[in-house]
Short mmCIF file of C-alpha atoms in Angstrom, two decimals:
data_model
loop_
_atom_site.label_atom_id
_atom_site.label_comp_id
_atom_site.label_asym_id
_atom_site.label_seq_id
_atom_site.Cartn_x
_atom_site.Cartn_y
_atom_site.Cartn_z
CA PRO A 1 -31.78 -58.45 41.31
CA GLU A 2 -28.77 -56.39 41.54
CA ALA A 3 -28.93 -52.63 41.00
CA HIS A 4 -26.84 -51.54 38.10
CA GLY A 5 -24.73 -48.43 38.57
CA TYR A 6 -24.74 -45.55 36.16
CA GLU A 7 -23.54 -46.56 32.74
CA PHE A 8 -21.95 -43.99 30.48
CA GLN A 9 -23.97 -43.81 27.34
CA SER A 10 -22.38 -40.92 25.40
CA HIS A 11 -19.71 -42.92 23.53
CA GLY A 12 -21.39 -42.39 20.19
CA VAL A 13 -21.52 -38.63 20.69
CA ILE A 14 -17.91 -38.39 21.78
CA GLU A 15 -16.80 -40.44 18.77
CA MET A 16 -18.74 -38.23 16.45
CA LEU A 17 -17.22 -35.13 17.99
CA GLU A 18 -13.72 -36.63 17.67
CA LYS A 19 -14.34 -37.42 14.05
CA LEU A 20 -15.64 -33.93 13.45
CA LEU A 21 -12.52 -32.52 15.15
CA ASP A 22 -10.24 -34.58 12.92
CA LYS A 23 -12.23 -33.52 9.86
CA PHE A 24 -12.03 -29.87 10.81
CA VAL A 25 -8.30 -30.00 11.51
CA ASP A 26 -7.77 -31.65 8.15
CA GLU A 27 -9.87 -29.04 6.36
CA ARG A 28 -8.03 -26.21 8.19
CA THR A 29 -4.67 -27.69 7.27
CA ALA A 30 -5.74 -27.95 3.61
CA LEU A 31 -7.08 -24.40 3.63
CA GLU A 32 -3.87 -23.08 5.18
CA LYS A 33 -1.81 -24.88 2.59
CA GLU A 34 -4.05 -23.50 -0.21
CA GLU A 35 -3.72 -19.98 1.27
CA MET A 36 0.09 -20.30 1.47
CA ASN A 37 0.21 -21.43 -2.13
CA GLY A 38 -1.99 -18.54 -3.21
CA LYS A 39 0.15 -16.08 -1.31
CA HIS A 40 3.34 -17.52 -2.85
CA ALA A 41 1.77 -17.21 -6.33
CA TYR A 42 0.78 -13.62 -5.55
CA ASP A 43 4.26 -12.78 -4.31
CA MET A 44 5.82 -14.24 -7.46
CA LEU A 45 3.43 -12.33 -9.67
CA MET A 46 4.09 -9.09 -7.86
CA GLN A 47 7.89 -9.67 -8.06
CA ASP A 48 7.57 -10.29 -11.82
CA LEU A 49 5.40 -7.24 -12.38
CA ILE A 50 7.74 -5.01 -10.39
CA ALA A 51 10.67 -6.32 -12.48
CA GLN A 52 8.72 -5.54 -15.67
CA VAL A 53 7.97 -2.02 -14.55
CA ASP A 54 11.63 -1.46 -13.51
CA GLN A 55 12.84 -2.77 -16.91
CA ALA A 56 10.31 -0.60 -18.81
CA THR A 57 11.44 2.45 -16.87
CA GLN A 58 15.02 1.70 -17.60
CA ASP A 59 14.27 1.22 -21.31
CA ARG A 60 12.34 4.51 -21.40
CA GLU A 61 15.23 6.37 -19.79
CA GLU A 62 17.71 4.84 -22.27
CA LYS A 63 15.53 5.74 -25.15
CA SER A 64 15.25 9.31 -23.84
CA GLU A 65 18.97 9.60 -23.62
CA ILE A 66 19.42 8.21 -27.11
CA LYS A 67 16.80 10.70 -28.45
CA ALA A 68 18.53 13.61 -26.73
CA LYS A 69 21.87 12.58 -28.20
CA LYS A 70 20.31 12.27 -31.72
CA MET A 71 18.67 15.68 -31.36
CA GLN A 72 21.99 17.21 -30.30
CA ALA A 73 23.75 15.53 -33.20
CA LYS A 74 21.08 16.86 -35.57
CA ALA A 75 21.45 20.39 -34.22
CA ASP A 76 25.28 20.07 -34.60
CA ALA A 77 24.93 18.84 -38.15
CA GLN A 78 22.53 21.65 -39.07
CA GLY A 79 24.97 24.13 -37.63
CA ASP A 80 27.81 22.58 -39.54
CA LEU A 81 25.68 22.66 -42.67
CA ALA A 82 24.93 26.37 -42.23
CA ASP A 83 28.66 27.09 -41.71
CA THR A 84 29.62 25.01 -44.74
CA THR A 85 26.96 26.68 -46.89
CA THR A 86 28.10 30.13 -45.89
CA THR A 87 31.74 29.23 -46.58
CA MET A 88 30.79 27.70 -49.95
CA GLN A 89 28.91 30.89 -50.91
CA ALA A 90 31.89 33.03 -49.90
CA ASP A 91 34.21 30.73 -51.87
CA GLU A 92 31.90 30.93 -54.93
CA THR A 93 31.88 34.70 -54.69
CA TYR A 94 35.65 34.79 -54.32
CA LEU A 95 35.96 32.44 -57.30
CA GLY A 96 33.68 34.64 -59.41
CA ASP A 97 35.68 37.72 -58.45
CA LEU A 98 38.97 35.99 -59.12
CA THR A 99 37.78 34.71 -62.47
CA ALA A 100 36.52 38.12 -63.46
CA THR A 101 39.85 39.66 -62.38
CA CYS A 102 41.83 37.10 -64.29
CA GLU A 103 39.67 37.58 -67.39
CA GLN A 104 40.12 41.34 -67.12
CA LYS A 105 43.87 41.01 -66.71
CA ALA A 106 44.03 38.62 -69.64
CA SER A 107 42.02 41.07 -71.73
CA ASP A 108 44.23 43.92 -70.68
CA PHE A 109 47.31 41.87 -71.50
CA GLU A 110 45.92 40.94 -74.95
CA SER A 111 45.16 44.60 -75.67
CA ARG A 112 48.72 45.65 -74.65
CA GLN A 113 50.21 42.94 -76.79
CA GLN A 114 48.41 44.25 -79.81
CA LEU A 115 49.91 47.72 -79.36
#
């Protein structure tokens, strides 16, 4: 009988390890893809939220400017009203004085005409 040399008997173990390596590489690739998709979604969400904050800030500033202009217009209108009221009262006083003077002169004229 012939003596057999050493025969390699670990083929099954090596095949199993190669399959595990392929499986782990596939899983890692899938997880990396999932992570990249999640990061992209996060970046898009952050970009949208930042845009919303910027827009809200701009809207608030515009509203503040409009409010300030309206308050100034109100103050101007109130000042104009006070000036107009004062002028009207002075005009009414003048009219009253003028009417009284005219009535007095008319009365004086009538009394002179009767003489």
